[in-house]
mmCIF file of C-alpha atoms in Angstrom:
data_model
loop_
_atom_site.group_PDB
_atom_site.id
_atom_site.type_symbol
_atom_site.label_atom_id
_atom_site.label_comp_id
_atom_site.label_asym_id
_atom_site.label_seq_id
_atom_site.Cartn_x
_atom_site.Cartn_y
_atom_site.Cartn_z
ATOM 1 C CA MET A 250 85.818 191.546 78.969
ATOM 2 C CA LYS A 251 84.433 194.094 81.795
ATOM 3 C CA THR A 252 81.523 191.758 82.877
ATOM 4 C CA ILE A 253 83.989 189.019 83.438
ATOM 5 C CA LEU A 254 86.660 191.271 85.337
ATOM 6 C CA ALA A 255 83.611 192.799 87.619
ATOM 7 C CA ALA A 256 82.564 188.945 88.445
ATOM 8 C CA TYR A 257 86.266 188.485 89.271
ATOM 9 C CA SER A 258 86.465 191.515 91.416
ATOM 10 C CA GLY A 259 83.293 190.251 93.259
ATOM 11 C CA VAL A 260 85.297 187.134 94.328
ATOM 12 C CA LEU A 261 88.073 189.025 95.608
ATOM 13 C CA LYS A 262 85.919 191.199 97.969
ATOM 14 C CA GLY A 263 84.792 187.746 99.334
ATOM 15 C CA THR A 264 81.348 188.641 100.311
ATOM 16 C CA GLY A 265 78.595 185.882 99.314
ATOM 17 C CA SER A 266 75.868 188.637 97.919
ATOM 18 C CA SER A 267 78.769 190.352 95.855
ATOM 19 C CA ILE A 268 79.577 186.910 94.206
ATOM 20 C CA LEU A 269 76.098 186.075 93.557
ATOM 21 C CA SER A 270 75.040 189.093 92.037
ATOM 22 C CA SER A 271 78.405 189.244 89.789
ATOM 23 C CA LEU A 272 77.813 185.793 88.493
ATOM 24 C CA GLN A 273 74.304 186.767 87.887
ATOM 25 C CA ASP A 274 75.246 189.663 85.601
ATOM 26 C CA LEU A 275 77.409 187.227 83.430
ATOM 27 C CA PRO A 276 76.016 186.725 79.897
ATOM 28 C CA SER A 277 74.323 183.088 79.327
ATOM 29 C CA ALA A 278 76.916 182.553 76.362
ATOM 30 C CA LEU A 279 79.627 182.070 78.985
ATOM 31 C CA TRP A 280 77.673 179.210 80.362
ATOM 32 C CA PRO A 281 77.334 177.556 77.164
ATOM 33 C CA CYS A 282 76.888 173.790 78.539
ATOM 34 C CA SER A 283 74.169 174.542 81.421
ATOM 35 C CA SER A 284 70.790 173.257 79.568
ATOM 36 C CA ARG A 285 72.707 170.471 77.805
ATOM 37 C CA MET A 286 74.338 169.248 81.345
ATOM 38 C CA GLU A 287 70.627 169.229 82.715
ATOM 39 C CA LYS A 288 69.363 167.397 79.531
ATOM 40 C CA HIS A 289 72.475 164.837 79.636
ATOM 41 C CA LEU A 290 71.433 164.514 83.617
ATOM 42 C CA GLN A 291 67.852 164.026 82.755
ATOM 43 C CA VAL A 292 68.597 161.296 80.183
ATOM 44 C CA ILE A 293 71.075 159.387 82.845
ATOM 45 C CA SER A 294 68.153 159.778 85.459
ATOM 46 C CA VAL A 295 65.745 157.994 83.559
ATOM 47 C CA LEU A 296 68.362 155.501 81.879
ATOM 48 C CA GLN A 297 69.154 154.615 85.689
ATOM 49 C CA TRP A 298 65.403 153.428 86.490
ATOM 50 C CA VAL A 299 65.019 151.456 83.429
ATOM 51 C CA VAL A 300 68.227 149.454 83.613
ATOM 52 C CA SER A 301 67.536 148.862 87.380
ATOM 53 C CA PHE A 302 64.194 147.779 86.843
ATOM 54 C CA LEU A 303 65.373 145.658 83.974
ATOM 55 C CA ALA A 304 68.906 144.304 85.154
ATOM 56 C CA MET A 305 69.335 145.156 88.839
ATOM 57 C CA GLY A 306 67.657 141.915 90.351
ATOM 58 C CA ILE A 307 69.241 139.557 88.046
ATOM 59 C CA ALA A 308 72.720 141.412 88.215
ATOM 60 C CA CYS A 309 72.649 141.176 92.087
ATOM 61 C CA THR A 310 71.454 137.724 92.289
ATOM 62 C CA LEU A 311 74.574 136.597 90.010
ATOM 63 C CA LEU A 312 76.959 138.611 91.991
ATOM 64 C CA LEU A 313 75.461 137.231 95.066
ATOM 65 C CA ILE A 314 76.061 133.697 94.081
ATOM 66 C CA TYR A 315 79.714 134.701 92.825
ATOM 67 C CA MET A 316 80.549 135.996 96.163
ATOM 68 C CA PHE A 317 79.835 133.033 97.739
ATOM 69 C CA CYS A 318 83.015 131.710 95.634
ATOM 70 C CA THR A 319 85.512 134.334 96.716
ATOM 71 C CA ASP A 320 87.052 135.235 99.830
ATOM 72 C CA CYS A 321 83.864 137.513 100.491
ATOM 73 C CA TRP A 322 81.473 134.569 101.107
ATOM 74 C CA LEU A 323 81.083 135.873 104.694
ATOM 75 C CA ILE A 324 79.441 139.015 103.353
ATOM 76 C CA ALA A 325 77.219 137.009 101.166
ATOM 77 C CA ALA A 326 76.386 134.851 103.875
ATOM 78 C CA LEU A 327 75.393 137.307 105.969
ATOM 79 C CA TYR A 328 73.323 139.137 103.501
ATOM 80 C CA THR A 329 71.458 136.016 102.594
ATOM 81 C CA ALA A 330 70.681 135.293 106.150
ATOM 82 C CA TRP A 331 69.651 138.964 106.588
ATOM 83 C CA LEU A 332 67.079 138.195 103.421
ATOM 84 C CA ILE A 333 65.538 135.153 104.815
ATOM 85 C CA VAL A 334 64.692 136.742 108.013
ATOM 86 C CA ASP A 335 63.352 140.237 106.138
ATOM 87 C CA TRP A 336 61.589 137.797 103.586
ATOM 88 C CA ASN A 337 58.093 139.217 104.692
ATOM 89 C CA THR A 338 58.696 142.638 105.076
ATOM 90 C CA PRO A 339 57.624 143.864 101.571
ATOM 91 C CA LYS A 340 53.782 141.799 102.308
ATOM 92 C CA ARG A 341 53.856 144.070 105.802
ATOM 93 C CA GLY A 342 53.781 147.764 104.496
ATOM 94 C CA GLY A 343 57.583 147.548 103.296
ATOM 95 C CA ARG A 344 60.217 149.870 104.570
ATOM 96 C CA ARG A 345 59.822 153.106 102.770
ATOM 97 C CA SER A 346 62.195 156.006 102.803
ATOM 98 C CA SER A 347 61.482 159.424 102.611
ATOM 99 C CA TRP A 348 64.957 160.333 101.947
ATOM 100 C CA VAL A 349 64.880 158.407 98.710
ATOM 101 C CA ARG A 350 61.333 159.418 97.605
ATOM 102 C CA ASN A 351 62.542 162.904 97.687
ATOM 103 C CA TRP A 352 66.208 162.487 95.919
ATOM 104 C CA THR A 353 67.035 165.029 93.424
ATOM 105 C CA VAL A 354 67.108 162.457 90.707
ATOM 106 C CA TRP A 355 63.503 162.151 90.695
ATOM 107 C CA THR A 356 62.964 165.826 89.434
ATOM 108 C CA TYR A 357 65.369 165.175 86.800
ATOM 109 C CA PHE A 358 63.168 161.873 85.860
ATOM 110 C CA ARG A 359 60.057 163.989 86.080
ATOM 111 C CA ASP A 360 61.552 167.137 84.154
ATOM 112 C CA TYR A 361 62.687 164.590 81.156
ATOM 113 C CA PHE A 362 59.189 163.701 79.798
ATOM 114 C CA PRO A 363 58.137 165.939 81.694
ATOM 115 C CA ILE A 364 55.388 164.286 84.193
ATOM 116 C CA ARG A 365 52.637 166.237 86.082
ATOM 117 C CA LEU A 366 50.396 165.163 88.540
ATOM 118 C CA ILE A 367 46.853 166.600 88.559
ATOM 119 C CA LYS A 368 44.629 166.508 91.690
ATOM 120 C CA THR A 369 40.713 167.046 90.846
ATOM 121 C CA HIS A 370 39.060 165.916 94.516
ATOM 122 C CA ASP A 371 40.439 165.882 98.008
ATOM 123 C CA LEU A 372 41.271 162.194 99.402
ATOM 124 C CA LEU A 373 40.347 162.173 103.276
ATOM 125 C CA PRO A 374 43.161 160.981 105.575
ATOM 126 C CA ASN A 375 40.589 158.824 107.390
ATOM 127 C CA ARG A 376 39.750 156.941 104.211
ATOM 128 C CA ASN A 377 41.679 154.155 102.503
ATOM 129 C CA TYR A 378 41.737 153.883 98.618
ATOM 130 C CA VAL A 379 42.383 151.965 95.981
ATOM 131 C CA LEU A 380 43.491 153.573 92.778
ATOM 132 C CA GLY A 381 43.368 152.078 89.627
ATOM 133 C CA TYR A 382 46.022 153.176 87.033
ATOM 134 C CA HIS A 383 45.228 153.405 83.354
ATOM 135 C CA PRO A 384 47.150 152.789 80.972
ATOM 136 C CA HIS A 385 50.288 150.593 81.984
ATOM 137 C CA GLY A 386 52.079 151.457 78.927
ATOM 138 C CA ILE A 387 55.774 149.589 78.630
ATOM 139 C CA PHE A 388 57.187 150.946 81.926
ATOM 140 C CA CYS A 389 54.710 152.768 83.920
ATOM 141 C CA PHE A 390 56.570 155.825 83.952
ATOM 142 C CA GLY A 391 53.992 157.942 85.086
ATOM 143 C CA ALA A 392 53.085 155.777 88.072
ATOM 144 C CA PHE A 393 56.486 155.200 89.460
ATOM 145 C CA CYS A 394 56.951 159.145 89.069
ATOM 146 C CA ASN A 395 53.930 160.377 90.941
ATOM 147 C CA PHE A 396 53.305 157.481 93.229
ATOM 148 C CA GLY A 397 56.777 155.818 93.941
ATOM 149 C CA THR A 398 58.623 159.424 94.421
ATOM 150 C CA GLU A 399 57.725 162.943 95.543
ATOM 151 C CA ALA A 400 58.967 164.674 92.408
ATOM 152 C CA THR A 401 55.521 165.902 91.312
ATOM 153 C CA GLY A 402 54.663 166.594 95.110
ATOM 154 C CA PHE A 403 52.096 163.838 95.758
ATOM 155 C CA SER A 404 52.355 164.413 99.427
ATOM 156 C CA LYS A 405 51.628 167.963 99.286
ATOM 157 C CA LYS A 406 48.840 167.705 96.921
ATOM 158 C CA PHE A 407 46.824 164.795 99.340
ATOM 159 C CA PRO A 408 48.268 165.578 102.705
ATOM 160 C CA GLY A 409 47.624 162.466 105.093
ATOM 161 C CA ILE A 410 47.821 160.242 102.274
ATOM 162 C CA LYS A 411 50.411 157.556 101.980
ATOM 163 C CA PRO A 412 50.565 155.939 98.549
ATOM 164 C CA SER A 413 51.980 152.352 97.552
ATOM 165 C CA LEU A 414 52.599 151.467 93.971
ATOM 166 C CA ALA A 415 51.909 147.896 93.784
ATOM 167 C CA THR A 416 54.177 145.760 91.133
ATOM 168 C CA LEU A 417 55.328 142.118 90.268
ATOM 169 C CA ALA A 418 55.519 140.302 93.608
ATOM 170 C CA GLY A 419 58.592 138.317 91.718
ATOM 171 C CA ASN A 420 60.762 141.704 91.930
ATOM 172 C CA PHE A 421 60.718 141.254 95.882
ATOM 173 C CA ARG A 422 62.528 138.046 95.639
ATOM 174 C CA LEU A 423 65.374 139.246 94.053
ATOM 175 C CA PRO A 424 68.760 140.782 96.325
ATOM 176 C CA VAL A 425 69.143 144.655 96.458
ATOM 177 C CA LEU A 426 66.328 145.453 93.804
ATOM 178 C CA ARG A 427 63.761 144.438 96.481
ATOM 179 C CA ASP A 428 65.141 147.063 98.744
ATOM 180 C CA TYR A 429 65.404 149.711 96.342
ATOM 181 C CA LEU A 430 61.880 149.180 95.698
ATOM 182 C CA MET A 431 60.433 149.094 99.076
ATOM 183 C CA SER A 432 62.386 152.358 99.560
ATOM 184 C CA GLY A 433 59.849 154.106 97.526
ATOM 185 C CA GLY A 434 57.174 152.872 99.031
ATOM 186 C CA ILE A 435 56.457 150.163 96.345
ATOM 187 C CA CYS A 436 54.892 146.919 97.369
ATOM 188 C CA PRO A 437 54.079 143.369 95.989
ATOM 189 C CA VAL A 438 50.528 143.186 93.878
ATOM 190 C CA ASN A 439 49.600 140.318 96.023
ATOM 191 C CA ARG A 440 46.487 139.358 98.494
ATOM 192 C CA HIS A 441 48.793 139.587 101.533
ATOM 193 C CA SER A 442 50.452 142.806 101.119
ATOM 194 C CA ILE A 443 47.187 144.798 99.812
ATOM 195 C CA ASP A 444 45.467 143.195 102.975
ATOM 196 C CA TYR A 445 48.073 144.562 105.320
ATOM 197 C CA LEU A 446 48.057 148.044 103.725
ATOM 198 C CA LEU A 447 43.983 148.395 103.710
ATOM 199 C CA SER A 448 43.038 146.388 107.168
ATOM 200 C CA CYS A 449 46.135 146.380 109.463
ATOM 201 C CA ASN A 450 48.079 149.827 108.680
ATOM 202 C CA GLY A 451 45.376 152.250 109.680
ATOM 203 C CA THR A 452 43.964 154.879 107.715
ATOM 204 C CA GLY A 453 45.295 157.400 104.859
ATOM 205 C CA ASN A 454 46.645 154.471 102.815
ATOM 206 C CA ALA A 455 46.282 154.497 98.860
ATOM 207 C CA VAL A 456 47.333 151.546 97.364
ATOM 208 C CA VAL A 457 47.928 151.922 93.359
ATOM 209 C CA ILE A 458 47.102 149.001 91.218
ATOM 210 C CA VAL A 459 48.024 149.127 87.413
ATOM 211 C CA VAL A 460 44.721 146.838 86.635
ATOM 212 C CA GLY A 461 45.622 146.287 82.747
ATOM 213 C CA GLY A 462 49.086 144.939 83.785
ATOM 214 C CA ALA A 463 51.288 142.920 81.681
ATOM 215 C CA ALA A 464 48.313 141.914 79.276
ATOM 216 C CA GLU A 465 47.553 145.761 78.701
ATOM 217 C CA SER A 466 51.544 146.291 77.868
ATOM 218 C CA LEU A 467 51.283 144.007 74.752
ATOM 219 C CA HIS A 468 48.603 146.492 73.303
ATOM 220 C CA CYS A 469 50.006 150.107 74.180
ATOM 221 C CA VAL A 470 50.780 152.130 71.110
ATOM 222 C CA PRO A 471 51.442 155.703 70.949
ATOM 223 C CA GLY A 472 48.650 157.727 70.324
ATOM 224 C CA VAL A 473 46.035 154.953 71.003
ATOM 225 C CA ASN A 474 44.035 154.948 74.318
ATOM 226 C CA SER A 475 43.125 151.412 75.070
ATOM 227 C CA VAL A 476 42.878 149.858 78.587
ATOM 228 C CA THR A 477 42.121 146.243 79.631
ATOM 229 C CA LEU A 478 39.279 146.620 82.249
ATOM 230 C CA LYS A 479 36.060 144.788 81.051
ATOM 231 C CA ASN A 480 36.921 141.618 82.686
ATOM 232 C CA ARG A 481 39.121 143.302 85.625
ATOM 233 C CA LYS A 482 36.891 142.960 88.698
ATOM 234 C CA GLY A 483 39.316 141.686 91.377
ATOM 235 C CA PHE A 484 40.531 145.120 92.546
ATOM 236 C CA VAL A 485 36.846 145.925 92.811
ATOM 237 C CA LYS A 486 36.101 143.010 94.935
ATOM 238 C CA LEU A 487 39.143 143.785 96.919
ATOM 239 C CA ALA A 488 37.642 147.288 97.374
ATOM 240 C CA LEU A 489 34.246 146.319 98.582
ATOM 241 C CA GLN A 490 35.715 143.572 101.203
ATOM 242 C CA LYS A 491 37.737 146.095 102.762
ATOM 243 C CA GLY A 492 35.390 149.178 102.477
ATOM 244 C CA SER A 493 37.964 151.346 100.844
ATOM 245 C CA ASP A 494 37.286 153.957 98.164
ATOM 246 C CA LEU A 495 37.617 153.506 94.383
ATOM 247 C CA VAL A 496 39.739 156.113 92.560
ATOM 248 C CA PRO A 497 40.194 156.327 88.808
ATOM 249 C CA VAL A 498 43.501 157.535 87.490
ATOM 250 C CA TYR A 499 44.189 158.340 83.662
ATOM 251 C CA SER A 500 47.692 159.423 82.362
ATOM 252 C CA PHE A 501 47.730 160.952 78.996
ATOM 253 C CA GLY A 502 50.807 159.966 77.074
ATOM 254 C CA GLU A 503 51.973 156.897 78.993
ATOM 255 C CA ASN A 504 51.616 155.002 75.995
ATOM 256 C CA ASP A 505 53.906 157.591 73.883
ATOM 257 C CA ALA A 506 57.112 156.675 75.597
ATOM 258 C CA TYR A 507 57.873 154.149 73.430
ATOM 259 C CA LYS A 508 56.917 152.652 70.141
ATOM 260 C CA GLN A 509 56.344 148.879 69.887
ATOM 261 C CA VAL A 510 56.266 146.099 67.439
ATOM 262 C CA ILE A 511 52.729 144.448 67.748
ATOM 263 C CA PHE A 512 52.849 141.020 66.400
ATOM 264 C CA GLU A 513 49.254 139.794 64.951
ATOM 265 C CA GLU A 514 47.118 137.412 66.993
ATOM 266 C CA GLY A 515 47.498 133.650 65.865
ATOM 267 C CA THR A 516 51.286 134.534 64.875
ATOM 268 C CA CYS A 517 54.159 132.250 66.742
ATOM 269 C CA TRP A 518 55.549 135.616 68.025
ATOM 270 C CA ARG A 519 52.239 136.465 69.950
ATOM 271 C CA ALA A 520 51.888 133.017 71.250
ATOM 272 C CA LEU A 521 55.453 133.390 72.552
ATOM 273 C CA GLN A 522 54.652 136.633 74.436
ATOM 274 C CA LYS A 523 51.696 135.137 75.831
ATOM 275 C CA ARG A 524 53.459 132.157 77.183
ATOM 276 C CA LEU A 525 56.096 134.015 78.735
ATOM 277 C CA GLN A 526 53.885 136.415 80.642
ATOM 278 C CA LYS A 527 52.313 133.512 82.153
ATOM 279 C CA ILE A 528 55.667 131.753 82.930
ATOM 280 C CA LEU A 529 57.499 135.218 84.012
ATOM 281 C CA GLY A 530 54.314 137.397 84.910
ATOM 282 C CA PHE A 531 55.534 140.213 82.779
ATOM 283 C CA ALA A 532 55.063 140.759 79.070
ATOM 284 C CA PRO A 533 58.515 140.742 77.101
ATOM 285 C CA CYS A 534 57.503 143.452 74.465
ATOM 286 C CA LEU A 535 59.587 144.238 71.396
ATOM 287 C CA PHE A 536 60.091 148.095 72.002
ATOM 288 C CA TYR A 537 62.507 151.231 70.899
ATOM 289 C CA GLY A 538 62.729 154.641 72.083
ATOM 290 C CA SER A 539 65.007 157.477 71.298
ATOM 291 C CA ALA A 540 68.606 156.662 72.181
ATOM 292 C CA TRP A 541 69.986 153.397 71.932
ATOM 293 C CA GLY A 542 66.702 151.731 71.790
ATOM 294 C CA ILE A 543 66.160 151.728 75.450
ATOM 295 C CA VAL A 544 65.670 155.501 76.311
ATOM 296 C CA PRO A 545 62.307 156.862 76.143
ATOM 297 C CA PHE A 546 60.701 159.266 73.928
ATOM 298 C CA CYS A 547 60.520 162.580 75.979
ATOM 299 C CA ASN A 548 56.702 162.995 75.346
ATOM 300 C CA PRO A 549 54.568 164.850 78.138
ATOM 301 C CA ILE A 550 53.051 162.386 80.805
ATOM 302 C CA THR A 551 49.765 163.842 82.327
ATOM 303 C CA THR A 552 48.572 161.805 85.324
ATOM 304 C CA ILE A 553 44.993 163.014 86.562
ATOM 305 C CA VAL A 554 43.738 161.553 89.839
ATOM 306 C CA GLY A 555 40.030 161.649 89.568
ATOM 307 C CA GLU A 556 36.769 161.427 91.801
ATOM 308 C CA PRO A 557 36.548 159.019 94.694
ATOM 309 C CA ILE A 558 33.803 156.397 94.518
ATOM 310 C CA THR A 559 32.668 155.872 97.907
ATOM 311 C CA VAL A 560 32.471 151.990 98.791
ATOM 312 C CA PRO A 561 31.008 150.040 101.459
ATOM 313 C CA LYS A 562 32.159 147.400 103.441
ATOM 314 C CA ILE A 563 30.910 143.895 102.606
ATOM 315 C CA GLU A 564 32.970 141.192 103.479
ATOM 316 C CA ASP A 565 31.294 138.777 101.242
ATOM 317 C CA PRO A 566 30.026 140.810 98.115
ATOM 318 C CA THR A 567 27.991 138.951 95.455
ATOM 319 C CA GLU A 568 28.803 139.135 92.027
ATOM 320 C CA GLU A 569 26.069 141.648 91.282
ATOM 321 C CA MET A 570 27.351 143.789 93.666
ATOM 322 C CA VAL A 571 30.877 143.622 92.221
ATOM 323 C CA ASP A 572 29.335 144.103 88.705
ATOM 324 C CA LEU A 573 27.598 147.332 90.122
ATOM 325 C CA TYR A 574 30.767 149.291 91.151
ATOM 326 C CA HIS A 575 32.891 147.908 88.500
ATOM 327 C CA GLY A 576 30.167 149.640 86.023
ATOM 328 C CA MET A 577 30.236 152.851 88.196
ATOM 329 C CA TYR A 578 34.327 152.636 87.919
ATOM 330 C CA VAL A 579 34.054 152.315 84.272
ATOM 331 C CA ARG A 580 31.788 155.167 83.860
ATOM 332 C CA SER A 581 33.833 157.314 86.170
ATOM 333 C CA LEU A 582 36.935 156.489 84.359
ATOM 334 C CA ARG A 583 35.385 157.555 80.888
ATOM 335 C CA CYS A 584 34.017 160.597 82.401
ATOM 336 C CA LEU A 585 37.768 161.533 83.534
ATOM 337 C CA PHE A 586 39.170 160.638 80.054
ATOM 338 C CA ASP A 587 36.705 162.616 78.177
ATOM 339 C CA LYS A 588 36.773 165.614 80.375
ATOM 340 C CA TYR A 589 40.795 166.305 80.133
ATOM 341 C CA LYS A 590 41.113 164.455 76.539
ATOM 342 C CA THR A 591 40.995 167.688 74.741
ATOM 343 C CA ARG A 592 43.553 169.640 76.955
ATOM 344 C CA PHE A 593 46.220 167.357 76.338
ATOM 345 C CA GLY A 594 46.406 167.122 72.417
ATOM 346 C CA LEU A 595 43.775 164.723 71.751
ATOM 347 C CA LYS A 596 40.469 165.613 69.920
ATOM 348 C CA GLU A 597 36.787 165.521 70.810
ATOM 349 C CA SER A 598 36.076 162.476 68.431
ATOM 350 C CA ASP A 599 38.799 160.360 70.493
ATOM 351 C CA ILE A 600 37.225 157.713 72.682
ATOM 352 C CA LEU A 601 38.307 155.330 75.486
ATOM 353 C CA HIS A 602 38.571 151.779 73.983
ATOM 354 C CA ILE A 603 37.866 149.297 77.046
ATOM 355 C CA GLN A 604 38.793 145.924 76.093
#
């Protein structure tokens, strides 16, 4: 009781320092909801991203169509006109916002798992880079948090480097969602967009490509370290054509965010998943998490950015040259995994499966 009166007297005095010191003296029992409230904010921050990624584009498209049938049709018409004019912006470097990338909500997002970014080597601002991100997981939480926001301090750890996380081009055809993604520096994973970033946007650009893509997400299982890379050579050829250095990136714990129902090869459900993957561009996974099935498990995700592989500029690389640098990349990724695996809960006997 005396402690509370002391705090109250500090308020009456009206000085900032006395108020702060008095409040700091209050026992933690008087703040029973602080840690719980912070955990709720973390859950909400993750949930808003998952729901936004899954539903924002479709919901805003339906809303836009509905508005044409109401008295707000003029607003819908103006937005549609602007959308047409702005259609090619994602292919020309997008429209990133440092304000959005530094939102406080992303720090809660980071702390939910938590997510960490570890730098092993410098990336020089006078070079461009192609970062291969592994594994895909279900939602690429590590890729988004580390390269689509500043929550883990990418710009401070790699000064002069501007990351651009590449994702499905179809997301940039959906109203509002396209702008939300571009504000984080996210770009379409297509030839036009990546060509612009690596050829027409100066140096210091780092395009982050989730190499395994939708196919890899169908195989992600907690505790299993498997990447789809053996026949993925397009990103290596692109790096050679642009003279951009290759950088392997591995996220320990990315596959532990959700549990997934894996259908056996040859079953009708597996065939349906692959068919929808070809039509939609992404794999419809049957996954579940900790709360309501959609909130991920709060398991740590640690992203390691490896050593750059210097790549020469060859406008028309031969298949042998692509294979050579692809082999160098695979070996570098294996070394990165083996070097850090025991530090993040894996055994010395655990290996990285490349399929």
